[in-house]
């Protein structure tokens, strides 16, 4: 099984417009147009079995819309052989974060995505730390954008220092730091984060990270807590798979990164007809 643990799609009526807007802001060109069908076609081409969709709640008022869309997507692909599995989202300004996290759990969503830059909140803010602590109690996986965001390069809200503070003071379980621990902060990731009790995903690292630093982090952190991810549509799935296969030469490590770790973190069965909703268990 190959699992892409970090992808994005948008509702059909706004997908293309949203991608064009984000392309202009970040100065990059997407590999796909942000539509659900485009992601499915990318998966078929690359040989990806499951893509985890990570929505971002940019205002507290979006909570219901985003999370019910996620739940409907999961139901749609429940019996599919190639599946999309969506996490939920929550905003740090939530009027009742505990109630909303319980709602996410009740909807059958296995985790949440936090984006400090899009949510204008530093990762070590007490509001995030409370969310992380309660999400851990509920058994929810949390994926957070870490490091520089190319759309907001001048104000990094998920810094290495902030990550270390959260790990020290909260110790969240099942936390995934996107972009290999911190986009373009990889020397500090190797120095301060690698080896700690946290997952790293490989989203948007293909042809960006230097081979040497990728391998240093892999060696120090270990393959057991690294997850293959692309950040599709911003990276190509086939291209990202080729990148990982070139850098990870140990077959067992490669199997762990491409899917086995994801199965351990969030247990699911890739067989057609199986229940695709991810039942989170302790890693």
Tab-separated table of C-alpha atoms in Angstrom:
chain	number	residue	atom	x	y	z
A	1	UNK	CA	0.000	0.000	0.000
A	2	UNK	CA	1.231	3.506	-0.823
A	3	UNK	CA	-0.244	6.302	1.273
A	4	UNK	CA	0.185	10.000	0.511
A	5	UNK	CA	-0.357	11.533	3.952
A	6	UNK	CA	-0.654	15.181	2.856
A	7	UNK	CA	-2.859	16.358	-0.018
A	8	UNK	CA	-5.399	19.093	-0.697
A	9	UNK	CA	-8.546	19.418	-2.760
A	10	UNK	CA	-11.221	22.085	-2.947
A	11	UNK	CA	-14.946	22.047	-3.743
A	12	UNK	CA	-15.517	21.775	-7.490
A	13	UNK	CA	-17.008	25.249	-7.931
A	14	UNK	CA	-14.027	27.068	-6.376
A	15	UNK	CA	-11.110	24.683	-7.007
A	16	UNK	CA	-9.591	26.164	-10.159
A	17	UNK	CA	-10.059	29.752	-8.980
A	18	UNK	CA	-8.510	28.970	-5.606
A	19	UNK	CA	-5.483	27.266	-7.147
A	20	UNK	CA	-4.869	30.195	-9.468
A	21	UNK	CA	-5.061	32.625	-6.566
A	22	UNK	CA	-2.613	30.579	-4.474
A	23	UNK	CA	-0.253	30.142	-7.434
A	24	UNK	CA	-0.079	33.910	-7.857
A	25	UNK	CA	0.505	34.503	-4.142
A	26	UNK	CA	3.251	31.916	-3.795
A	27	UNK	CA	4.822	32.357	-7.226
A	28	UNK	CA	4.616	28.641	-8.058
A	29	UNK	CA	2.781	26.451	-10.550
A	30	UNK	CA	0.577	23.625	-9.276
A	31	UNK	CA	0.782	20.096	-10.690
A	32	UNK	CA	-3.025	19.765	-10.669
A	33	UNK	CA	-6.060	22.030	-10.556
A	34	UNK	CA	-7.227	21.225	-7.023
A	35	UNK	CA	-10.288	19.198	-8.044
A	36	UNK	CA	-11.140	15.858	-6.503
A	37	UNK	CA	-11.061	14.105	-9.875
A	38	UNK	CA	-7.611	15.524	-10.631
A	39	UNK	CA	-6.236	13.998	-7.449
A	40	UNK	CA	-7.789	10.614	-8.252
A	41	UNK	CA	-6.241	10.660	-11.724
A	42	UNK	CA	-2.864	11.587	-10.214
A	43	UNK	CA	-3.141	8.656	-7.789
A	44	UNK	CA	-3.912	6.217	-10.597
A	45	UNK	CA	-0.938	7.440	-12.605
A	46	UNK	CA	1.468	7.254	-9.649
A	47	UNK	CA	0.145	4.073	-8.056
A	48	UNK	CA	-0.980	5.721	-4.813
A	49	UNK	CA	-3.669	3.755	-2.944
A	50	UNK	CA	-4.810	6.309	-0.368
A	51	UNK	CA	-4.467	10.093	-0.208
A	52	UNK	CA	-5.109	11.844	3.083
A	53	UNK	CA	-6.863	15.156	2.424
A	54	UNK	CA	-6.004	17.970	4.836
A	55	UNK	CA	-8.477	20.880	4.915
A	56	UNK	CA	-7.636	24.173	6.612
A	57	UNK	CA	-10.240	26.122	8.589
A	58	UNK	CA	-9.218	29.753	8.021
A	59	UNK	CA	-12.003	31.320	10.103
A	60	UNK	CA	-13.992	29.866	13.031
A	61	UNK	CA	-17.190	30.207	10.992
A	62	UNK	CA	-15.934	27.639	8.438
A	63	UNK	CA	-15.903	24.791	10.968
A	64	UNK	CA	-19.210	23.145	10.067
A	65	UNK	CA	-18.826	23.522	6.301
A	66	UNK	CA	-15.270	22.153	6.197
A	67	UNK	CA	-15.847	19.205	8.502
A	68	UNK	CA	-19.142	18.078	7.002
A	69	UNK	CA	-17.522	18.247	3.547
A	70	UNK	CA	-14.724	16.037	4.919
A	71	UNK	CA	-17.170	13.526	6.396
A	72	UNK	CA	-19.129	13.344	3.131
A	73	UNK	CA	-15.914	12.756	1.176
A	74	UNK	CA	-14.983	9.848	3.445
A	75	UNK	CA	-18.410	8.291	3.023
A	76	UNK	CA	-18.161	8.633	-0.748
A	77	UNK	CA	-14.892	6.675	-0.868
A	78	UNK	CA	-15.688	4.201	1.892
A	79	UNK	CA	-15.838	1.198	-0.455
A	80	UNK	CA	-13.466	2.401	-3.183
A	81	UNK	CA	-10.243	0.646	-4.123
A	82	UNK	CA	-8.472	3.998	-4.554
A	83	UNK	CA	-9.499	6.238	-1.726
A	84	UNK	CA	-9.480	9.752	-0.406
A	85	UNK	CA	-9.571	9.932	3.390
A	86	UNK	CA	-10.123	13.404	4.801
A	87	UNK	CA	-9.064	14.805	8.145
A	88	UNK	CA	-10.995	17.622	9.765
A	89	UNK	CA	-10.029	21.125	10.736
A	90	UNK	CA	-10.359	23.517	13.634
A	91	UNK	CA	-9.458	27.185	14.138
A	92	UNK	CA	-7.555	28.338	17.233
A	93	UNK	CA	-10.232	31.000	17.835
A	94	UNK	CA	-12.866	28.312	18.245
A	95	UNK	CA	-15.452	29.363	20.855
A	96	UNK	CA	-15.424	25.816	22.309
A	97	UNK	CA	-12.452	23.799	21.083
A	98	UNK	CA	-13.259	20.743	23.185
A	99	UNK	CA	-16.784	20.518	21.802
A	100	UNK	CA	-15.531	20.974	18.246
A	101	UNK	CA	-12.855	18.302	18.617
A	102	UNK	CA	-15.485	15.918	19.949
A	103	UNK	CA	-17.622	16.785	16.910
A	104	UNK	CA	-14.705	15.943	14.621
A	105	UNK	CA	-14.330	12.612	16.375
A	106	UNK	CA	-18.077	11.934	16.173
A	107	UNK	CA	-18.013	12.600	12.410
A	108	UNK	CA	-15.555	9.739	12.045
A	109	UNK	CA	-12.651	12.026	11.116
A	110	UNK	CA	-9.338	10.667	12.307
A	111	UNK	CA	-7.379	13.847	12.728
A	112	UNK	CA	-7.032	17.554	12.188
A	113	UNK	CA	-4.874	19.930	10.169
A	114	UNK	CA	-3.471	23.097	11.693
A	115	UNK	CA	-1.826	25.812	9.598
A	116	UNK	CA	-0.236	28.541	11.740
A	117	UNK	CA	0.331	30.858	8.764
A	118	UNK	CA	-3.167	30.616	7.307
A	119	UNK	CA	-4.639	30.820	10.805
A	120	UNK	CA	-2.360	33.715	11.850
A	121	UNK	CA	-1.308	32.018	15.086
A	122	UNK	CA	2.093	30.916	16.344
A	123	UNK	CA	2.365	27.197	16.919
A	124	UNK	CA	3.357	27.594	20.576
A	125	UNK	CA	0.327	29.803	21.302
A	126	UNK	CA	-1.645	28.496	24.283
A	127	UNK	CA	-4.726	28.061	22.061
A	128	UNK	CA	-2.887	25.584	19.841
A	129	UNK	CA	-1.345	23.824	22.812
A	130	UNK	CA	-4.786	23.280	24.350
A	131	UNK	CA	-6.084	21.901	21.048
A	132	UNK	CA	-3.088	19.570	20.735
A	133	UNK	CA	-3.466	18.311	24.280
A	134	UNK	CA	-7.178	17.530	23.940
A	135	UNK	CA	-6.749	16.058	20.453
A	136	UNK	CA	-4.190	13.686	21.962
A	137	UNK	CA	-6.658	12.688	24.671
A	138	UNK	CA	-9.239	11.883	21.982
A	139	UNK	CA	-6.765	9.871	19.922
A	140	UNK	CA	-6.816	12.300	16.996
A	141	UNK	CA	-3.777	12.701	14.766
A	142	UNK	CA	-2.663	16.305	14.198
A	143	UNK	CA	-0.798	17.455	11.087
A	144	UNK	CA	0.707	20.940	11.277
A	145	UNK	CA	2.420	23.021	8.626
A	146	UNK	CA	5.979	23.457	9.916
A	147	UNK	CA	8.620	25.941	8.845
A	148	UNK	CA	8.395	28.617	6.158
A	149	UNK	CA	5.251	28.986	4.074
A	150	UNK	CA	6.165	30.255	0.615
A	151	UNK	CA	3.079	32.457	0.613
A	152	UNK	CA	4.116	34.087	3.921
A	153	UNK	CA	7.925	33.889	3.884
A	154	UNK	CA	8.625	36.852	6.165
A	155	UNK	CA	6.847	35.696	9.315
A	156	UNK	CA	7.376	32.048	10.227
A	157	UNK	CA	4.704	31.016	12.725
A	158	UNK	CA	5.793	27.416	13.205
A	159	UNK	CA	9.448	27.773	14.146
A	160	UNK	CA	11.865	25.155	15.424
A	161	UNK	CA	11.904	26.917	18.795
A	162	UNK	CA	8.102	26.871	18.928
A	163	UNK	CA	7.971	23.196	17.989
A	164	UNK	CA	10.447	22.307	20.742
A	165	UNK	CA	8.382	24.258	23.274
A	166	UNK	CA	5.217	22.378	22.295
A	167	UNK	CA	6.982	19.013	22.430
A	168	UNK	CA	8.438	19.827	25.848
A	169	UNK	CA	5.322	21.320	27.455
A	170	UNK	CA	2.503	19.350	25.819
A	171	UNK	CA	4.119	16.196	24.471
A	172	UNK	CA	1.296	15.646	21.957
A	173	UNK	CA	0.769	12.123	20.717
A	174	UNK	CA	0.409	11.419	17.010
A	175	UNK	CA	1.737	14.814	15.938
A	176	UNK	CA	2.949	15.096	12.340
A	177	UNK	CA	5.259	17.956	11.378
A	178	UNK	CA	4.722	18.620	7.693
A	179	UNK	CA	7.477	19.411	5.226
A	180	UNK	CA	10.035	17.143	6.894
A	181	UNK	CA	9.846	18.935	10.213
A	182	UNK	CA	10.130	22.509	8.961
A	183	UNK	CA	10.191	23.758	5.387
A	184	UNK	CA	13.654	25.149	4.532
A	185	UNK	CA	14.688	24.946	8.200
A	186	UNK	CA	16.104	21.463	7.722
A	187	UNK	CA	19.519	21.980	9.305
A	188	UNK	CA	17.773	22.973	12.536
A	189	UNK	CA	15.324	20.090	12.127
A	190	UNK	CA	18.304	17.727	12.051
A	191	UNK	CA	19.851	19.418	15.077
A	192	UNK	CA	16.835	19.907	17.359
A	193	UNK	CA	13.869	17.811	16.122
A	194	UNK	CA	15.213	14.609	14.594
A	195	UNK	CA	15.049	11.754	17.062
A	196	UNK	CA	12.195	13.206	19.104
A	197	UNK	CA	8.764	11.582	19.526
A	198	UNK	CA	7.083	13.132	16.511
A	199	UNK	CA	6.309	12.167	12.916
A	200	UNK	CA	7.743	13.996	9.908
A	201	UNK	CA	6.027	13.990	6.530
A	202	UNK	CA	7.887	14.553	3.272
A	203	UNK	CA	5.416	17.007	1.710
A	204	UNK	CA	6.861	19.469	-0.799
A	205	UNK	CA	10.460	18.330	-0.403
A	206	UNK	CA	11.006	16.681	-3.798
A	207	UNK	CA	13.687	18.577	-5.742
A	208	UNK	CA	13.845	21.167	-2.931
A	209	UNK	CA	15.697	19.569	-0.028
A	210	UNK	CA	19.350	18.666	-0.504
A	211	UNK	CA	20.039	14.934	-0.629
A	212	UNK	CA	22.617	15.127	2.154
A	213	UNK	CA	20.375	16.822	4.727
A	214	UNK	CA	17.446	14.548	3.833
A	215	UNK	CA	19.596	11.503	4.571
A	216	UNK	CA	21.024	13.013	7.771
A	217	UNK	CA	17.530	13.588	9.146
A	218	UNK	CA	16.444	10.098	8.063
A	219	UNK	CA	19.435	8.514	9.800
A	220	UNK	CA	18.974	10.451	13.055
A	221	UNK	CA	15.177	10.316	13.202
A	222	UNK	CA	14.760	6.770	11.935
A	223	UNK	CA	12.431	5.521	9.231
A	224	UNK	CA	9.721	4.443	11.698
A	225	UNK	CA	8.330	7.965	12.059
A	226	UNK	CA	8.579	9.350	8.545
A	227	UNK	CA	5.518	9.480	6.287
A	228	UNK	CA	5.474	9.773	2.525
A	229	UNK	CA	3.575	12.910	1.527
A	230	UNK	CA	3.464	15.258	-1.430
A	231	UNK	CA	1.354	18.365	-0.700
A	232	UNK	CA	-0.520	17.639	-3.948
A	233	UNK	CA	-1.464	19.625	-5.999
A	234	UNK	CA	1.698	21.569	-5.197
A	235	UNK	CA	3.962	18.578	-5.866
A	236	UNK	CA	3.435	15.753	-8.316
A	237	UNK	CA	2.760	12.373	-6.741
A	238	UNK	CA	4.695	10.380	-9.337
A	239	UNK	CA	7.614	12.813	-9.119
A	240	UNK	CA	7.618	12.732	-5.312
A	241	UNK	CA	7.589	8.925	-5.275
A	242	UNK	CA	10.577	8.864	-7.614
A	243	UNK	CA	12.375	11.279	-5.296
A	244	UNK	CA	11.807	9.136	-2.194
A	245	UNK	CA	12.743	5.923	-3.976
A	246	UNK	CA	16.022	7.487	-5.079
A	247	UNK	CA	16.956	8.719	-1.601
A	248	UNK	CA	15.773	5.805	0.541
A	249	UNK	CA	17.802	2.813	-0.543
A	250	UNK	CA	16.929	0.355	2.226
A	251	UNK	CA	13.861	-1.647	1.072
A	252	UNK	CA	12.426	-2.035	4.574
A	253	UNK	CA	12.803	1.663	5.338
A	254	UNK	CA	11.148	2.481	2.026
A	255	UNK	CA	8.159	0.252	2.811
A	256	UNK	CA	7.756	1.917	6.195
A	257	UNK	CA	7.843	5.424	4.737
A	258	UNK	CA	5.594	4.715	1.751
A	259	UNK	CA	2.768	3.139	3.722
A	260	UNK	CA	3.536	0.960	6.703
A	261	UNK	CA	4.028	3.869	9.105
A	262	UNK	CA	0.761	5.425	7.991
A	263	UNK	CA	-1.009	2.131	8.637
A	264	UNK	CA	0.463	2.001	12.131
A	265	UNK	CA	-0.376	5.617	12.902
A	266	UNK	CA	-3.892	5.439	11.494
A	267	UNK	CA	-4.971	1.867	10.872
A	268	UNK	CA	-6.929	1.220	7.697
A	269	UNK	CA	-7.355	-1.513	5.128
A	270	UNK	CA	-6.708	-0.806	1.448
A	271	UNK	CA	-8.758	-3.720	0.190
A	272	UNK	CA	-11.774	-2.849	-2.008
A	273	UNK	CA	-14.976	-2.941	-0.025
A	274	UNK	CA	-13.285	-2.369	3.321
A	275	UNK	CA	-14.320	0.439	5.659
A	276	UNK	CA	-12.015	3.275	4.665
A	277	UNK	CA	-12.603	5.468	7.681
A	278	UNK	CA	-9.335	5.542	9.567
A	279	UNK	CA	-9.497	4.160	13.088
A	280	UNK	CA	-6.700	5.938	14.916
A	281	UNK	CA	-4.643	3.914	17.321
A	282	UNK	CA	-1.611	4.746	19.418
A	283	UNK	CA	1.564	4.672	17.373
